Coordinates of C-alpha atoms in Angstrom, one line a residue:
X1 CA 0.0 0.0 0.0
X2 CA 1.3 3.4 -1.0
X3 CA 2.2 5.7 2.0
X4 CA 2.2 9.5 2.0
X5 CA 5.9 9.6 2.0
X6 CA 6.1 7.3 -1.0
X7 CA 3.6 9.5 -2.9
X8 CA 5.7 12.6 -2.2
X9 CA 8.9 10.7 -3.3
X10 CA 7.3 9.8 -6.6
X11 CA 6.3 13.4 -7.2
X12 CA 9.7 14.7 -6.6
X13 CA 11.4 12.3 -9.1
X14 CA 10.5 14.6 -11.9
X15 CA 12.4 15.9 -14.9
X16 CA 11.8 19.7 -14.5
X17 CA 13.5 20.5 -17.9
X18 CA 11.3 18.3 -20.1
X19 CA 8.3 20.1 -21.7
X20 CA 7.3 16.7 -23.2
X21 CA 7.1 14.5 -20.0
X22 CA 5.8 10.9 -20.0
X23 CA 2.1 10.3 -19.2
X24 CA 1.0 11.6 -15.8
X25 CA 1.4 9.1 -13.0
X26 CA -1.3 10.8 -11.0
X27 CA -4.6 12.3 -12.1
X28 CA -7.3 14.0 -10.1
X29 CA -11.0 13.9 -11.0
X30 CA -12.8 16.7 -9.4
X31 CA -16.2 15.0 -9.1
X32 CA -17.7 18.3 -7.7
X33 CA -16.5 21.7 -6.8
X34 CA -19.2 22.0 -4.1
X35 CA -18.3 21.8 -0.4
X36 CA -20.4 21.6 2.8
X37 CA -17.6 23.2 4.9
X38 CA -16.8 26.9 4.8
X39 CA -13.2 27.0 6.0
X40 CA -12.2 30.6 6.4
X41 CA -8.7 30.0 4.8
X42 CA -10.1 28.1 1.7
X43 CA -11.1 29.3 -1.7
X44 CA -14.1 27.0 -2.1
X45 CA -16.6 29.4 -0.6
X46 CA -15.8 31.9 -3.4
X47 CA -16.7 29.6 -6.3
X48 CA -19.3 31.2 -8.5
X49 CA -20.6 28.2 -10.5
X50 CA -21.3 24.9 -8.7
X51 CA -20.6 21.9 -11.0
X52 CA -20.7 18.1 -11.0
X53 CA -18.6 15.9 -13.4
X54 CA -20.8 14.0 -15.8
X55 CA -20.5 10.3 -14.9
X56 CA -20.4 9.0 -18.5
X57 CA -17.6 11.5 -19.4
X58 CA -15.8 10.8 -16.2
X59 CA -15.7 7.0 -16.8
X60 CA -14.5 7.5 -20.4
X61 CA -11.7 9.8 -19.2
X62 CA -10.7 7.5 -16.4
X63 CA -10.1 4.8 -19.0
X64 CA -8.2 7.2 -21.3
X65 CA -5.9 8.3 -18.6
X66 CA -5.2 4.7 -17.6
X67 CA -4.5 3.6 -21.2
X68 CA -2.2 6.6 -21.5
X69 CA -0.2 5.5 -18.4
X70 CA -1.8 7.0 -15.2
X71 CA -1.9 4.6 -12.3
X72 CA -2.9 6.7 -9.3
X73 CA -6.3 8.4 -9.1
X74 CA -7.6 11.1 -6.7
X75 CA -11.3 11.4 -6.8
X76 CA -11.4 15.0 -5.5
X77 CA -9.8 18.4 -6.0
X78 CA -11.7 21.6 -5.1
X79 CA -14.8 20.0 -3.6
X80 CA -16.1 17.4 -1.2
X81 CA -16.4 13.9 -2.8
X82 CA -19.0 12.5 -0.4
X83 CA -21.5 15.1 -1.7
X84 CA -21.9 12.7 -4.7
X85 CA -24.5 10.0 -4.0
X86 CA -22.7 8.0 -6.7
X87 CA -19.2 8.4 -5.3
X88 CA -18.8 4.7 -4.8
X89 CA -19.5 4.1 -8.5
X90 CA -16.4 6.1 -9.4
X91 CA -14.3 4.1 -7.0
X92 CA -15.6 0.8 -8.4
X93 CA -14.9 1.9 -12.0
X94 CA -11.4 3.0 -11.1
X95 CA -10.6 -0.4 -9.6
X96 CA -12.3 -2.2 -12.5
X97 CA -10.1 -0.3 -15.0
X98 CA -7.0 -1.2 -13.0
X99 CA -5.8 1.9 -11.1
X100 CA -3.3 0.8 -8.5
X101 CA -4.1 3.5 -5.9
X102 CA -7.3 5.4 -5.4
X103 CA -7.5 8.1 -2.8
X104 CA -9.5 11.1 -1.5
X105 CA -9.3 14.1 0.8
X106 CA -12.5 14.8 2.7
X107 CA -13.7 17.1 5.5
X108 CA -15.4 13.9 6.8
X109 CA -18.8 15.4 7.7
X110 CA -20.6 13.1 5.2
X111 CA -18.1 10.2 5.5
X112 CA -20.8 8.2 7.4
X113 CA -21.0 4.4 7.4
X114 CA -23.9 4.6 5.0
X115 CA -22.0 6.6 2.4
X116 CA -18.5 5.3 3.1
X117 CA -19.0 1.6 3.3
X118 CA -19.9 1.2 -0.5
X119 CA -16.8 3.1 -1.5
X120 CA -14.5 1.1 0.8
X121 CA -16.0 -2.2 -0.3
X122 CA -15.5 -1.0 -3.9
X123 CA -11.7 -0.7 -3.2
X124 CA -10.9 2.8 -2.1
X125 CA -7.3 2.6 -1.0
X126 CA -6.9 5.6 1.3
X127 CA -8.9 8.5 2.8
X128 CA -7.4 11.6 4.3
X129 CA -9.6 13.6 6.7
X130 CA -9.0 17.3 6.9
X131 CA -9.6 18.4 10.5
X132 CA -8.3 21.9 11.1
X133 CA -9.1 22.5 14.7
X134 CA -8.6 20.4 17.9
X135 CA -12.0 21.1 19.6
X136 CA -15.6 21.6 18.8
X137 CA -15.6 25.3 19.5
X138 CA -12.5 26.1 17.4
X139 CA -13.8 23.7 14.6
X140 CA -16.9 25.9 14.3
X141 CA -14.7 29.0 13.9
X142 CA -12.4 27.5 11.4
X143 CA -14.7 25.3 9.3
X144 CA -17.8 27.4 9.7
X145 CA -20.0 24.4 10.7
X146 CA -20.7 22.6 13.9
X147 CA -19.6 19.1 12.8
X148 CA -16.5 18.2 15.0
X149 CA -18.1 15.4 16.9
X150 CA -19.6 13.9 13.8
X151 CA -16.3 13.9 12.0
X152 CA -14.5 12.3 15.0
X153 CA -17.1 9.5 15.1
X154 CA -16.8 8.9 11.4
X155 CA -13.0 8.5 11.7
X156 CA -13.4 6.0 14.6
X157 CA -15.9 4.1 12.4
X158 CA -13.4 3.9 9.6
X159 CA -10.9 2.4 11.9
X160 CA -13.4 -0.1 13.4
X161 CA -14.7 -1.1 10.0
X162 CA -11.2 -1.8 8.7
X163 CA -10.7 -4.2 11.5
X164 CA -14.1 -5.9 11.1
X165 CA -14.0 -6.2 7.3
X166 CA -10.3 -7.1 6.8
X167 CA -9.9 -4.4 4.2
X168 CA -6.5 -2.8 3.9
X169 CA -7.3 0.9 3.2
X170 CA -5.3 3.6 4.9
X171 CA -6.6 6.3 7.1
X172 CA -4.8 9.7 7.2
X173 CA -5.5 13.0 8.9
X174 CA -4.2 16.5 7.9
X175 CA -4.4 19.7 9.9
X176 CA -3.9 23.1 8.4
X177 CA -2.2 25.3 11.0
X178 CA -3.9 28.7 11.1
X179 CA -3.9 31.8 13.3
X180 CA -7.4 31.0 14.6
X181 CA -6.1 27.9 16.4
X182 CA -3.7 28.8 19.2
X183 CA -4.8 25.9 21.4
X184 CA -2.3 23.1 21.9
X185 CA -2.8 20.2 19.4
X186 CA -1.2 17.6 21.7
X187 CA -4.4 16.5 23.4
X188 CA -6.2 16.1 20.1
X189 CA -3.3 14.2 18.5
X190 CA -3.1 11.9 21.5
X191 CA -6.8 11.2 21.2
X192 CA -7.0 10.6 17.5
X193 CA -3.7 8.8 16.8
X194 CA -5.0 5.3 17.7
X195 CA -7.5 5.6 14.9
X196 CA -5.3 6.8 12.0
X197 CA -2.1 5.6 10.2
X198 CA -0.4 9.0 9.8
X199 CA -1.0 12.6 10.9
X200 CA 0.3 15.5 8.8
X201 CA 0.4 19.1 10.1
X202 CA 0.3 21.4 7.0
X203 CA 1.2 25.0 6.7
X204 CA -1.4 27.5 5.5
X205 CA -0.9 28.8 1.9
X206 CA -2.7 31.3 -0.4
X207 CA -3.9 28.3 -2.4
X208 CA -2.3 29.2 -5.7
X209 CA -3.0 32.9 -5.2
X210 CA -6.7 32.2 -4.8
X211 CA -6.9 33.4 -1.2
X212 CA -4.6 36.5 -1.1
X213 CA -6.0 37.5 2.2
X214 CA -4.1 34.6 3.8
X215 CA -0.9 36.4 3.0
X216 CA -1.8 39.0 5.7
X217 CA -3.7 36.9 8.3
X218 CA -1.5 33.8 8.2
X219 CA 2.1 32.8 8.6
X220 CA 3.1 31.4 5.2
X221 CA 6.4 29.6 4.4
X222 CA 7.8 30.9 1.1
X223 CA 8.6 27.3 0.1
X224 CA 5.1 26.1 1.0
X225 CA 3.1 26.0 -2.2
X226 CA -0.2 24.3 -1.3
X227 CA 0.2 23.3 2.3
X228 CA 1.5 19.8 1.6
X229 CA 3.3 20.5 -1.7
X230 CA 6.8 21.8 -1.4
X231 CA 8.8 23.3 -4.2
X232 CA 11.7 21.2 -5.4
X233 CA 14.7 22.0 -3.1
X234 CA 17.1 21.9 -6.1
X235 CA 15.2 23.6 -8.8
X236 CA 12.7 25.8 -6.9
X237 CA 10.0 24.7 -9.3
X238 CA 6.5 23.1 -8.9
X239 CA 6.4 19.5 -9.9
X240 CA 2.7 19.5 -11.0
X241 CA 3.0 20.5 -14.7
X242 CA 5.3 17.6 -15.3
X243 CA 3.8 14.9 -13.1
X244 CA 0.0 15.2 -12.6
X245 CA -3.1 17.0 -13.7
X246 CA -6.8 17.5 -12.9
X247 CA -10.1 16.9 -14.7
X248 CA -12.4 19.7 -13.6
X249 CA -16.2 19.1 -13.0
X250 CA -16.8 20.7 -16.4
X251 CA -14.6 18.1 -18.1
X252 CA -11.6 20.4 -18.7
X253 CA -8.0 19.5 -18.2
X254 CA -6.4 21.8 -15.7
X255 CA -2.7 22.0 -14.8
X256 CA -3.3 22.5 -11.1
X257 CA -5.4 20.7 -8.4
X258 CA -6.4 24.0 -6.8
X259 CA -7.6 25.7 -10.0
X260 CA -10.8 27.0 -8.3
X261 CA -11.4 29.6 -11.1
X262 CA -10.4 27.5 -14.1
X263 CA -7.5 29.8 -14.7
X264 CA -5.1 27.0 -15.8
X265 CA -7.2 25.2 -18.3
X266 CA -5.2 23.5 -21.0
X267 CA -7.9 21.8 -23.1
X268 CA -11.6 20.7 -23.2
X269 CA -11.6 16.9 -22.7
X270 CA -15.2 16.8 -23.9
X271 CA -13.7 17.2 -27.4
X272 CA -10.0 16.5 -27.0
X273 CA -8.3 13.2 -26.2
X274 CA -6.2 12.9 -23.0
X275 CA -3.0 12.1 -25.0
X276 CA -3.5 15.0 -27.4
X277 CA -4.1 17.4 -24.5
X278 CA -1.1 16.3 -22.4
X279 CA 1.3 16.9 -25.3
X280 CA -0.6 19.8 -26.9
X281 CA 1.1 23.0 -27.9
X282 CA -0.7 24.8 -25.0
X283 CA 0.6 22.4 -22.4
X284 CA 4.1 22.4 -23.8
X285 CA 4.1 26.2 -23.9
X286 CA 2.9 26.2 -20.3
X287 CA 5.7 23.9 -19.1
X288 CA 8.3 26.0 -20.9
X289 CA 7.1 29.0 -19.0
X290 CA 7.8 27.0 -15.8
X291 CA 11.1 25.9 -17.0
X292 CA 12.1 29.4 -17.9
X293 CA 10.6 31.0 -14.8
X294 CA 8.3 33.1 -17.1
X295 CA 5.2 33.0 -15.0
X296 CA 4.2 36.6 -14.4
X297 CA 0.5 37.0 -14.7
X298 CA -0.4 33.4 -13.9
X299 CA -1.7 32.0 -10.7
X300 CA 1.5 29.9 -10.7
X301 CA 3.5 33.1 -10.0
X302 CA 1.2 34.0 -7.1
X303 CA 1.5 30.5 -5.7
X304 CA 5.3 30.2 -6.1
X305 CA 5.9 33.7 -4.6
X306 CA 2.9 34.0 -2.2
X307 CA 2.4 37.4 -3.7
X308 CA -0.3 40.0 -3.8
X309 CA -1.1 39.8 -7.5
X310 CA -4.4 39.0 -9.2
X311 CA -3.8 36.4 -11.9
X312 CA -5.2 36.2 -15.4
X313 CA -6.5 33.0 -17.0
X314 CA -4.6 31.0 -19.7
X315 CA -7.9 31.0 -21.7
X316 CA -10.7 33.4 -20.9
X317 CA -13.2 31.0 -22.6
X318 CA -13.0 28.5 -19.7
X319 CA -12.5 30.9 -16.8
X320 CA -15.1 31.0 -14.0
X321 CA -14.0 33.9 -11.8
X322 CA -15.0 34.0 -8.1
X323 CA -18.3 35.6 -7.2
X324 CA -18.0 39.2 -6.1
X325 CA -17.7 39.5 -2.3

């Protein structure tokens, strides 16, 4: 079973000078950009157009990516996967096709036994719970909903069901460290550790320039791109354009997993094949901009530099700018 450390190791074994990389090892399918949590540091609450990936299109693209060479599949990106009543169907299809590793991030609110059991039975390999506060009161402040007790019960059920079922999925937990949480995490970590396999404390980021206000309210490490994603220590570059990509709920191919506004859309996969899109002129040109550090104007520049700059989309036709606050 792939561990978090192994996943990160694969990601960093990237040729950052090759604008024509081999097929992506990892692909994300953003089944929906909707979320039932309103974390104050997250971009999701700004999304202007809720969308859900068409199942027929999603299944076709899952097969195309696998045939091209992808082997790891994340069934999430900007939204909450358990909001899909048919989420387990995507897991089942991924395992039928032959994906070696299927995984999700979730806030855990809807990861109830009724919704989660079909996905686990279908072969989901790992689930990472995002719990960004160590107590009920602080959870309400950070997540914007009163669901701390429910999430903890769901995590405990995952642990219990694994033991009872004999399944071998992994249970992870991540915590974004923010200014709203000054309380010591030790008590929470001691309480939850028996029920999970790994715990990851993540720094806060500006999410690819999508939450510029985090630059003033939070302490952001300049080398911390997306909380868990670190720039390559030797090249200073982001590995994503050369290693993985995302299918948006609209069926577009995006170069970034946090493309909340569709500002890094490379191609429309409703009409373009996965292979053609991955090695298209648009993607090659985009990678060359990364290779040459020519990123001014893109959300990539905001992300890599944690700067106060409003990005412009690669292609206005696909952009869905945030709703006005």
